[in-house]
């Protein structure tokens, strides 16, 4: 059965109402698009069928369970399971709303086409054609589902935990429940608890200093090597080049753990070597004091990171027009001036996006800090905060999560990282070619 | 410039390069030497490389007395599966983002870009609970699913950028000849996108070898350990420093890595540099 349609736009309301009433209804009643309509209807039916699951899950997300000490631990409400299920259900509802929106819009669009053309476009309904039309849906489904349930849901969960008291020792499920506490954690970290505030301040400043120092040392180190190698027009250059790229090829975690052993303050090979040659008297605590460890991580990171920028600069330099150099040389410019006024500005301009990416990477450079320093050195606030003198935000999050079980503060830090880094991501997005050309 | 100053310049540059080379090589040579030195802790090793004698005991221990073969097999399985899955899922997604117009496209692309700036272990407690709830805790497949999901946002962007540069007339021609979207993707687009697909396959194959955080979070039983977990137990604890065994294990991983890198470095860097400029 199919209802008659008015070609002059008068059925617009009827279509809007039917499509809003039940997904796919308009497609089936008016447009004879049975397969499409059935698909939408199935989605709606599935959603209704899941309502008995959805409502308790949302309720659980709101209450996070009741504390009932009279029950044995096995039967108590597990706040975190309730929270994750609530978030997952919200994700499903969100996907449903998107499909709902698409179905209503599709109905309106089909009607608009009908008004313009005066007839319904032919619906080929062979299986092959249906498969072809739904290619986009089936092709995108695995990406969307995986990202939603293994990336988005965990991140939303992490953000929500920032507003709960999920922490050791009093609020760890299943023994106890977790409660919503509003902005309390933010208040504690930003001034409420002096020790935590000073720890946060220290770690946050060091995170930015570290990322800037790590990026700049590697960038300039790499560029200097590239320029020297280019000037060094002899047959040895390729030989040195292949030595210099080795640190980049070794898995970073291995090199960090090796350096940690070499730099060990008590029995490390480097201290023993320096002693052997009489350069130092006692042992240098490379990783033992706050100032030393910060110097050491930047240096070791330079060792591991300069080859990347060296290769990059070499690649970019070959693209510089050689006439520029010729001209300058005829005018009597020195090598330093050539570098200062031609090579440096051109290469920096070309590699700017990669420098920005490297900076954001270093903000989150877990491996360089965590595996190299291995939980040293303790500072004044360490017994409470769990942060070491070398920790950046991301390694502190890891310690708060895995070692001291202060999930609520870890979540606040995650939100902070988001606030620091989101502008970078949006900048990159706006700069992409497809965005600028208005394709999106 | 006189002949003498030129020679002096050359000598200074050469000495500088030699010093840097020594600094670069020092830890690598030391590990290589530790891998074949008798003894266990780094404290007992001589400061000069290869001065303690030569033994293959550590390799013998790894291959025949430890669980190294199991770690290796697990890691290889995870890496191959993750690599294959990432290539298929991300290239399909990228093709659709590159060629189709649909609702929420812009929002999805922007959110993927924001998602990829997060180290995925920020949400690790939640990942742990999700994997536990779907019954894949202490199961290699649970880890593979997590890796796949983590790989998608960045790689869809990367591959989409490349596919945007392939002229649309290519697939329109194929469509006129009656090819389905699936066939167009598989037989027209994928072969042209081969450089970026290779890059994708290599990078997603390499990452699981040295990841420590997620295997540590999601795997428990001895038969489900990975290389990174196994090797790190030798040195993560200062009181039980088995540096030489760790060195031997590291050498078995690092040497294939170095060879593969040297063979593919030009392609890798070109792809990465090009992708960013897009």
mmCIF file of C-alpha atoms in Angstrom, chain A residues 78 80-81 84-85 97-99 101-102 105 128-129 131-133 135-140 142-144 146-147 149-155 157-158 166 224-225 228-229 232 234 236 239-255 257-262 264 267-270 272-274 276-277 303 306 308 311-312 335 350 353-354 357 360 364 366 370-371 376 394-395 397-398 401-402 407 414-415 417-419 421-422 424-426 428-436 438-440, chain B residues 1 9-10 13-14 16-18 20-21 23-28 30-31 41-48 89-90 92-98 100-106 108-110 112-127 129-134 142 145-146 148-150 152-154 156-157 160 164-165 168 175 178-183 185 210-213 216-217 231-232 235-238 241 243 246 249-251 253-254 257-258 261-262 265-266 269 272-273 276-278:
data_model
loop_
_atom_site.group_PDB
_atom_site.id
_atom_site.type_symbol
_atom_site.label_atom_id
_atom_site.label_comp_id
_atom_site.label_asym_id
_atom_site.label_seq_id
_atom_site.Cartn_x
_atom_site.Cartn_y
_atom_site.Cartn_z
ATOM 1 C CA UNK A 78 30.030 -2.197 41.238
ATOM 2 C CA UNK A 80 32.626 1.333 37.724
ATOM 3 C CA UNK A 81 30.823 -1.425 35.833
ATOM 4 C CA UNK A 84 31.032 2.030 31.860
ATOM 5 C CA UNK A 85 27.754 0.363 30.926
ATOM 6 C CA UNK A 97 19.877 9.437 17.254
ATOM 7 C CA UNK A 98 22.274 9.921 14.344
ATOM 8 C CA UNK A 99 20.512 7.225 12.323
ATOM 9 C CA UNK A 101 18.303 12.126 12.049
ATOM 10 C CA UNK A 102 19.561 10.542 8.822
ATOM 11 C CA UNK A 105 16.475 13.882 6.428
ATOM 12 C CA UNK A 128 23.732 -6.528 -5.665
ATOM 13 C CA UNK A 129 22.526 -2.959 -5.895
ATOM 14 C CA UNK A 131 24.881 -4.136 -1.253
ATOM 15 C CA UNK A 132 26.507 -1.507 -3.380
ATOM 16 C CA UNK A 133 24.415 1.279 -1.898
ATOM 17 C CA UNK A 135 28.853 -0.109 0.940
ATOM 18 C CA UNK A 136 29.524 3.070 2.832
ATOM 19 C CA UNK A 137 27.645 1.778 5.879
ATOM 20 C CA UNK A 138 29.324 -1.619 5.950
ATOM 21 C CA UNK A 139 32.730 -0.150 5.172
ATOM 22 C CA UNK A 140 32.560 2.407 7.924
ATOM 23 C CA UNK A 142 33.949 -1.568 11.827
ATOM 24 C CA UNK A 143 35.879 1.691 12.192
ATOM 25 C CA UNK A 144 33.034 3.444 13.947
ATOM 26 C CA UNK A 146 35.819 -0.050 17.289
ATOM 27 C CA UNK A 147 36.563 3.617 17.825
ATOM 28 C CA UNK A 149 33.687 1.315 22.150
ATOM 29 C CA UNK A 150 37.455 1.118 22.612
ATOM 30 C CA UNK A 151 38.468 4.767 22.291
ATOM 31 C CA UNK A 152 35.541 7.143 22.784
ATOM 32 C CA UNK A 153 33.799 5.276 25.608
ATOM 33 C CA UNK A 154 37.045 4.914 27.612
ATOM 34 C CA UNK A 155 37.907 8.588 27.134
ATOM 35 C CA UNK A 157 34.662 7.418 31.108
ATOM 36 C CA UNK A 158 38.040 8.928 32.022
ATOM 37 C CA UNK A 166 36.969 7.019 42.621
ATOM 38 C CA UNK A 224 73.247 21.058 12.565
ATOM 39 C CA UNK A 225 74.189 17.498 11.672
ATOM 40 C CA UNK A 228 77.541 19.725 8.393
ATOM 41 C CA UNK A 229 77.013 16.512 6.463
ATOM 42 C CA UNK A 232 81.193 17.669 4.104
ATOM 43 C CA UNK A 234 83.560 13.646 0.715
ATOM 44 C CA UNK A 236 82.700 9.567 4.237
ATOM 45 C CA UNK A 239 79.130 6.325 6.243
ATOM 46 C CA UNK A 240 78.468 8.800 9.060
ATOM 47 C CA UNK A 241 74.889 9.160 7.963
ATOM 48 C CA UNK A 242 74.217 5.463 8.390
ATOM 49 C CA UNK A 243 75.740 5.580 11.876
ATOM 50 C CA UNK A 244 73.641 8.574 12.868
ATOM 51 C CA UNK A 245 70.312 7.030 11.930
ATOM 52 C CA UNK A 246 70.860 3.991 14.152
ATOM 53 C CA UNK A 247 69.211 5.464 17.292
ATOM 54 C CA UNK A 248 66.078 6.114 15.267
ATOM 55 C CA UNK A 249 65.932 2.496 14.137
ATOM 56 C CA UNK A 250 66.252 0.928 17.586
ATOM 57 C CA UNK A 251 62.904 0.601 19.402
ATOM 58 C CA UNK A 252 62.795 3.575 21.780
ATOM 59 C CA UNK A 253 61.877 1.515 24.807
ATOM 60 C CA UNK A 254 64.950 -0.669 24.419
ATOM 61 C CA UNK A 255 67.275 2.307 24.138
ATOM 62 C CA UNK A 257 66.079 0.891 29.319
ATOM 63 C CA UNK A 258 69.669 0.486 28.164
ATOM 64 C CA UNK A 259 70.468 4.107 28.984
ATOM 65 C CA UNK A 260 68.853 3.670 32.372
ATOM 66 C CA UNK A 261 71.256 0.861 33.160
ATOM 67 C CA UNK A 262 74.254 2.687 31.751
ATOM 68 C CA UNK A 264 72.654 3.970 37.019
ATOM 69 C CA UNK A 267 76.940 0.653 39.265
ATOM 70 C CA UNK A 268 76.232 2.160 35.838
ATOM 71 C CA UNK A 269 78.895 1.775 33.188
ATOM 72 C CA UNK A 270 79.121 5.496 32.472
ATOM 73 C CA UNK A 272 82.541 3.672 36.263
ATOM 74 C CA UNK A 273 84.104 4.705 32.950
ATOM 75 C CA UNK A 274 84.400 8.346 33.989
ATOM 76 C CA UNK A 276 88.363 4.958 35.519
ATOM 77 C CA UNK A 277 89.715 7.828 33.461
ATOM 78 C CA UNK A 303 70.423 11.017 21.382
ATOM 79 C CA UNK A 306 68.021 13.954 16.450
ATOM 80 C CA UNK A 308 64.591 11.972 12.689
ATOM 81 C CA UNK A 311 66.851 12.964 7.859
ATOM 82 C CA UNK A 312 63.977 15.382 7.531
ATOM 83 C CA UNK A 335 78.721 30.086 5.184
ATOM 84 C CA UNK A 350 58.792 23.600 5.383
ATOM 85 C CA UNK A 353 53.886 21.154 10.879
ATOM 86 C CA UNK A 354 56.299 18.375 11.855
ATOM 87 C CA UNK A 357 53.537 17.406 15.802
ATOM 88 C CA UNK A 360 52.510 17.412 20.917
ATOM 89 C CA UNK A 364 52.804 12.734 25.730
ATOM 90 C CA UNK A 366 55.602 8.436 28.036
ATOM 91 C CA UNK A 370 58.917 6.380 32.326
ATOM 92 C CA UNK A 371 61.394 3.789 31.108
ATOM 93 C CA UNK A 376 63.232 8.197 40.511
ATOM 94 C CA UNK A 394 51.171 11.544 31.230
ATOM 95 C CA UNK A 395 53.551 9.485 33.355
ATOM 96 C CA UNK A 397 48.566 9.746 35.177
ATOM 97 C CA UNK A 398 50.040 6.286 34.728
ATOM 98 C CA UNK A 401 46.286 4.827 37.905
ATOM 99 C CA UNK A 402 48.562 1.829 38.318
ATOM 100 C CA UNK A 407 41.867 7.541 39.628
ATOM 101 C CA UNK A 414 43.626 13.756 31.483
ATOM 102 C CA UNK A 415 41.109 16.560 31.101
ATOM 103 C CA UNK A 417 45.981 17.351 28.682
ATOM 104 C CA UNK A 418 42.913 17.570 26.506
ATOM 105 C CA UNK A 419 42.650 21.294 27.134
ATOM 106 C CA UNK A 421 46.341 19.706 23.145
ATOM 107 C CA UNK A 422 42.925 20.205 21.536
ATOM 108 C CA UNK A 424 46.814 21.953 18.243
ATOM 109 C CA UNK A 425 44.551 19.301 16.740
ATOM 110 C CA UNK A 426 42.043 21.883 15.578
ATOM 111 C CA UNK A 428 46.051 21.005 12.070
ATOM 112 C CA UNK A 429 42.480 20.238 10.988
ATOM 113 C CA UNK A 430 41.846 23.771 9.745
ATOM 114 C CA UNK A 431 45.129 23.742 7.827
ATOM 115 C CA UNK A 432 44.392 20.543 5.890
ATOM 116 C CA UNK A 433 43.909 20.934 2.180
ATOM 117 C CA UNK A 434 40.472 19.350 1.999
ATOM 118 C CA UNK A 435 39.168 21.654 4.727
ATOM 119 C CA UNK A 436 40.553 24.783 3.085
ATOM 120 C CA UNK A 438 35.702 23.556 1.324
ATOM 121 C CA UNK A 439 35.238 19.893 0.522
ATOM 122 C CA UNK A 440 34.221 19.011 4.037
ATOM 123 C CA UNK B 1 90.628 30.304 1.691
ATOM 124 C CA UNK B 9 88.420 22.974 8.750
ATOM 125 C CA UNK B 10 88.152 19.497 7.357
ATOM 126 C CA UNK B 13 84.637 18.630 11.114
ATOM 127 C CA UNK B 14 85.977 15.114 10.911
ATOM 128 C CA UNK B 16 83.448 16.434 15.493
ATOM 129 C CA UNK B 17 81.711 13.759 13.432
ATOM 130 C CA UNK B 18 83.862 11.027 14.977
ATOM 131 C CA UNK B 20 79.310 12.274 17.749
ATOM 132 C CA UNK B 21 79.571 8.825 16.174
ATOM 133 C CA UNK B 23 78.399 8.907 21.480
ATOM 134 C CA UNK B 24 75.778 7.479 19.141
ATOM 135 C CA UNK B 25 77.391 4.067 18.980
ATOM 136 C CA UNK B 26 78.435 3.703 22.610
ATOM 137 C CA UNK B 27 75.180 2.344 24.099
ATOM 138 C CA UNK B 28 74.512 0.168 21.078
ATOM 139 C CA UNK B 30 77.690 -1.853 24.893
ATOM 140 C CA UNK B 31 74.420 -3.767 24.578
ATOM 141 C CA UNK B 41 74.143 -7.668 36.277
ATOM 142 C CA UNK B 42 75.521 -4.570 34.595
ATOM 143 C CA UNK B 43 77.482 -3.942 37.803
ATOM 144 C CA UNK B 44 79.785 -6.885 37.069
ATOM 145 C CA UNK B 45 80.446 -6.004 33.439
ATOM 146 C CA UNK B 46 83.718 -4.462 32.411
ATOM 147 C CA UNK B 47 83.516 -0.856 31.259
ATOM 148 C CA UNK B 48 85.247 -1.671 27.994
ATOM 149 C CA UNK B 89 39.672 -1.343 8.198
ATOM 150 C CA UNK B 90 41.557 1.927 7.890
ATOM 151 C CA UNK B 92 38.101 1.069 3.747
ATOM 152 C CA UNK B 93 37.237 3.889 6.128
ATOM 153 C CA UNK B 94 39.620 6.279 4.383
ATOM 154 C CA UNK B 95 38.143 5.430 0.974
ATOM 155 C CA UNK B 96 34.645 6.172 2.223
ATOM 156 C CA UNK B 97 35.711 9.428 3.868
ATOM 157 C CA UNK B 98 37.527 10.406 0.696
ATOM 158 C CA UNK B 100 31.397 9.642 -0.204
ATOM 159 C CA UNK B 101 29.350 12.506 1.110
ATOM 160 C CA UNK B 102 27.236 11.698 4.132
ATOM 161 C CA UNK B 103 25.784 13.172 7.278
ATOM 162 C CA UNK B 104 28.166 13.896 10.179
ATOM 163 C CA UNK B 105 31.256 13.452 7.979
ATOM 164 C CA UNK B 106 32.925 16.650 9.137
ATOM 165 C CA UNK B 108 33.529 12.410 12.512
ATOM 166 C CA UNK B 109 36.754 13.587 10.891
ATOM 167 C CA UNK B 110 37.328 16.296 13.483
ATOM 168 C CA UNK B 112 39.051 11.390 15.006
ATOM 169 C CA UNK B 113 41.721 14.064 14.778
ATOM 170 C CA UNK B 114 41.146 15.056 18.395
ATOM 171 C CA UNK B 115 41.030 11.427 19.529
ATOM 172 C CA UNK B 116 44.409 10.623 18.015
ATOM 173 C CA UNK B 117 46.223 13.223 20.112
ATOM 174 C CA UNK B 118 45.404 11.246 23.232
ATOM 175 C CA UNK B 119 47.696 8.501 24.308
ATOM 176 C CA UNK B 120 45.142 5.736 24.376
ATOM 177 C CA UNK B 121 46.104 4.592 27.849
ATOM 178 C CA UNK B 122 44.508 7.698 29.346
ATOM 179 C CA UNK B 123 41.338 5.618 29.343
ATOM 180 C CA UNK B 124 43.051 2.402 30.346
ATOM 181 C CA UNK B 125 40.849 1.590 33.323
ATOM 182 C CA UNK B 126 37.843 1.783 31.049
ATOM 183 C CA UNK B 127 39.576 -0.264 28.346
ATOM 184 C CA UNK B 129 36.677 -3.010 32.118
ATOM 185 C CA UNK B 130 35.361 -3.140 28.535
ATOM 186 C CA UNK B 131 37.702 -5.986 27.635
ATOM 187 C CA UNK B 132 36.839 -7.766 30.884
ATOM 188 C CA UNK B 133 33.102 -7.388 30.235
ATOM 189 C CA UNK B 134 33.260 -8.808 26.708
ATOM 190 C CA UNK B 142 41.292 -8.576 23.331
ATOM 191 C CA UNK B 145 40.925 -5.329 19.209
ATOM 192 C CA UNK B 146 42.303 -2.548 21.388
ATOM 193 C CA UNK B 148 43.015 -1.937 16.014
ATOM 194 C CA UNK B 149 40.741 0.636 17.587
ATOM 195 C CA UNK B 150 43.689 2.781 18.669
ATOM 196 C CA UNK B 152 42.115 3.770 13.320
ATOM 197 C CA UNK B 153 41.805 7.535 13.992
ATOM 198 C CA UNK B 154 45.307 8.553 12.917
ATOM 199 C CA UNK B 156 42.203 6.872 8.519
ATOM 200 C CA UNK B 157 43.361 10.476 8.345
ATOM 201 C CA UNK B 160 42.385 9.632 3.419
ATOM 202 C CA UNK B 164 42.273 12.587 -1.816
ATOM 203 C CA UNK B 165 45.186 13.072 -4.190
ATOM 204 C CA UNK B 168 38.230 10.934 -8.868
ATOM 205 C CA UNK B 175 32.008 2.824 -11.983
ATOM 206 C CA UNK B 178 29.937 -1.358 -13.978
ATOM 207 C CA UNK B 179 32.323 -2.037 -11.112
ATOM 208 C CA UNK B 180 30.829 -1.959 -7.631
ATOM 209 C CA UNK B 181 32.242 0.341 -4.953
ATOM 210 C CA UNK B 182 33.899 -2.649 -3.381
ATOM 211 C CA UNK B 183 35.615 -3.643 -6.619
ATOM 212 C CA UNK B 185 38.222 0.134 -3.864
ATOM 213 C CA UNK B 210 57.678 -2.926 22.079
ATOM 214 C CA UNK B 211 54.403 -1.891 23.667
ATOM 215 C CA UNK B 212 54.438 -2.558 27.360
ATOM 216 C CA UNK B 213 51.382 -0.795 28.769
ATOM 217 C CA UNK B 216 50.690 -5.468 30.981
ATOM 218 C CA UNK B 217 47.095 -4.357 31.495
ATOM 219 C CA UNK B 231 62.141 -8.856 28.341
ATOM 220 C CA UNK B 232 61.264 -6.023 30.712
ATOM 221 C CA UNK B 235 65.526 -5.188 34.132
ATOM 222 C CA UNK B 236 62.460 -3.372 35.434
ATOM 223 C CA UNK B 237 63.407 -4.329 38.932
ATOM 224 C CA UNK B 238 66.765 -2.935 40.028
ATOM 225 C CA UNK B 241 69.245 -6.841 37.327
ATOM 226 C CA UNK B 243 71.092 -6.940 32.111
ATOM 227 C CA UNK B 246 67.850 -8.384 28.581
ATOM 228 C CA UNK B 249 66.754 -10.429 23.992
ATOM 229 C CA UNK B 250 66.962 -6.812 22.864
ATOM 230 C CA UNK B 251 69.551 -7.672 20.245
ATOM 231 C CA UNK B 253 64.541 -7.723 18.373
ATOM 232 C CA UNK B 254 66.606 -4.667 17.493
ATOM 233 C CA UNK B 257 64.286 -3.653 13.274
ATOM 234 C CA UNK B 258 67.471 -1.892 12.185
ATOM 235 C CA UNK B 261 64.441 0.409 8.903
ATOM 236 C CA UNK B 262 67.535 0.934 6.820
ATOM 237 C CA UNK B 265 63.765 4.594 5.634
ATOM 238 C CA UNK B 266 63.519 6.621 2.454
ATOM 239 C CA UNK B 269 60.143 9.466 5.687
ATOM 240 C CA UNK B 272 55.317 10.809 6.600
ATOM 241 C CA UNK B 273 56.561 14.138 5.275
ATOM 242 C CA UNK B 276 51.671 15.991 6.868
ATOM 243 C CA UNK B 277 51.941 18.541 4.104
ATOM 244 C CA UNK B 278 48.541 17.507 2.734
#
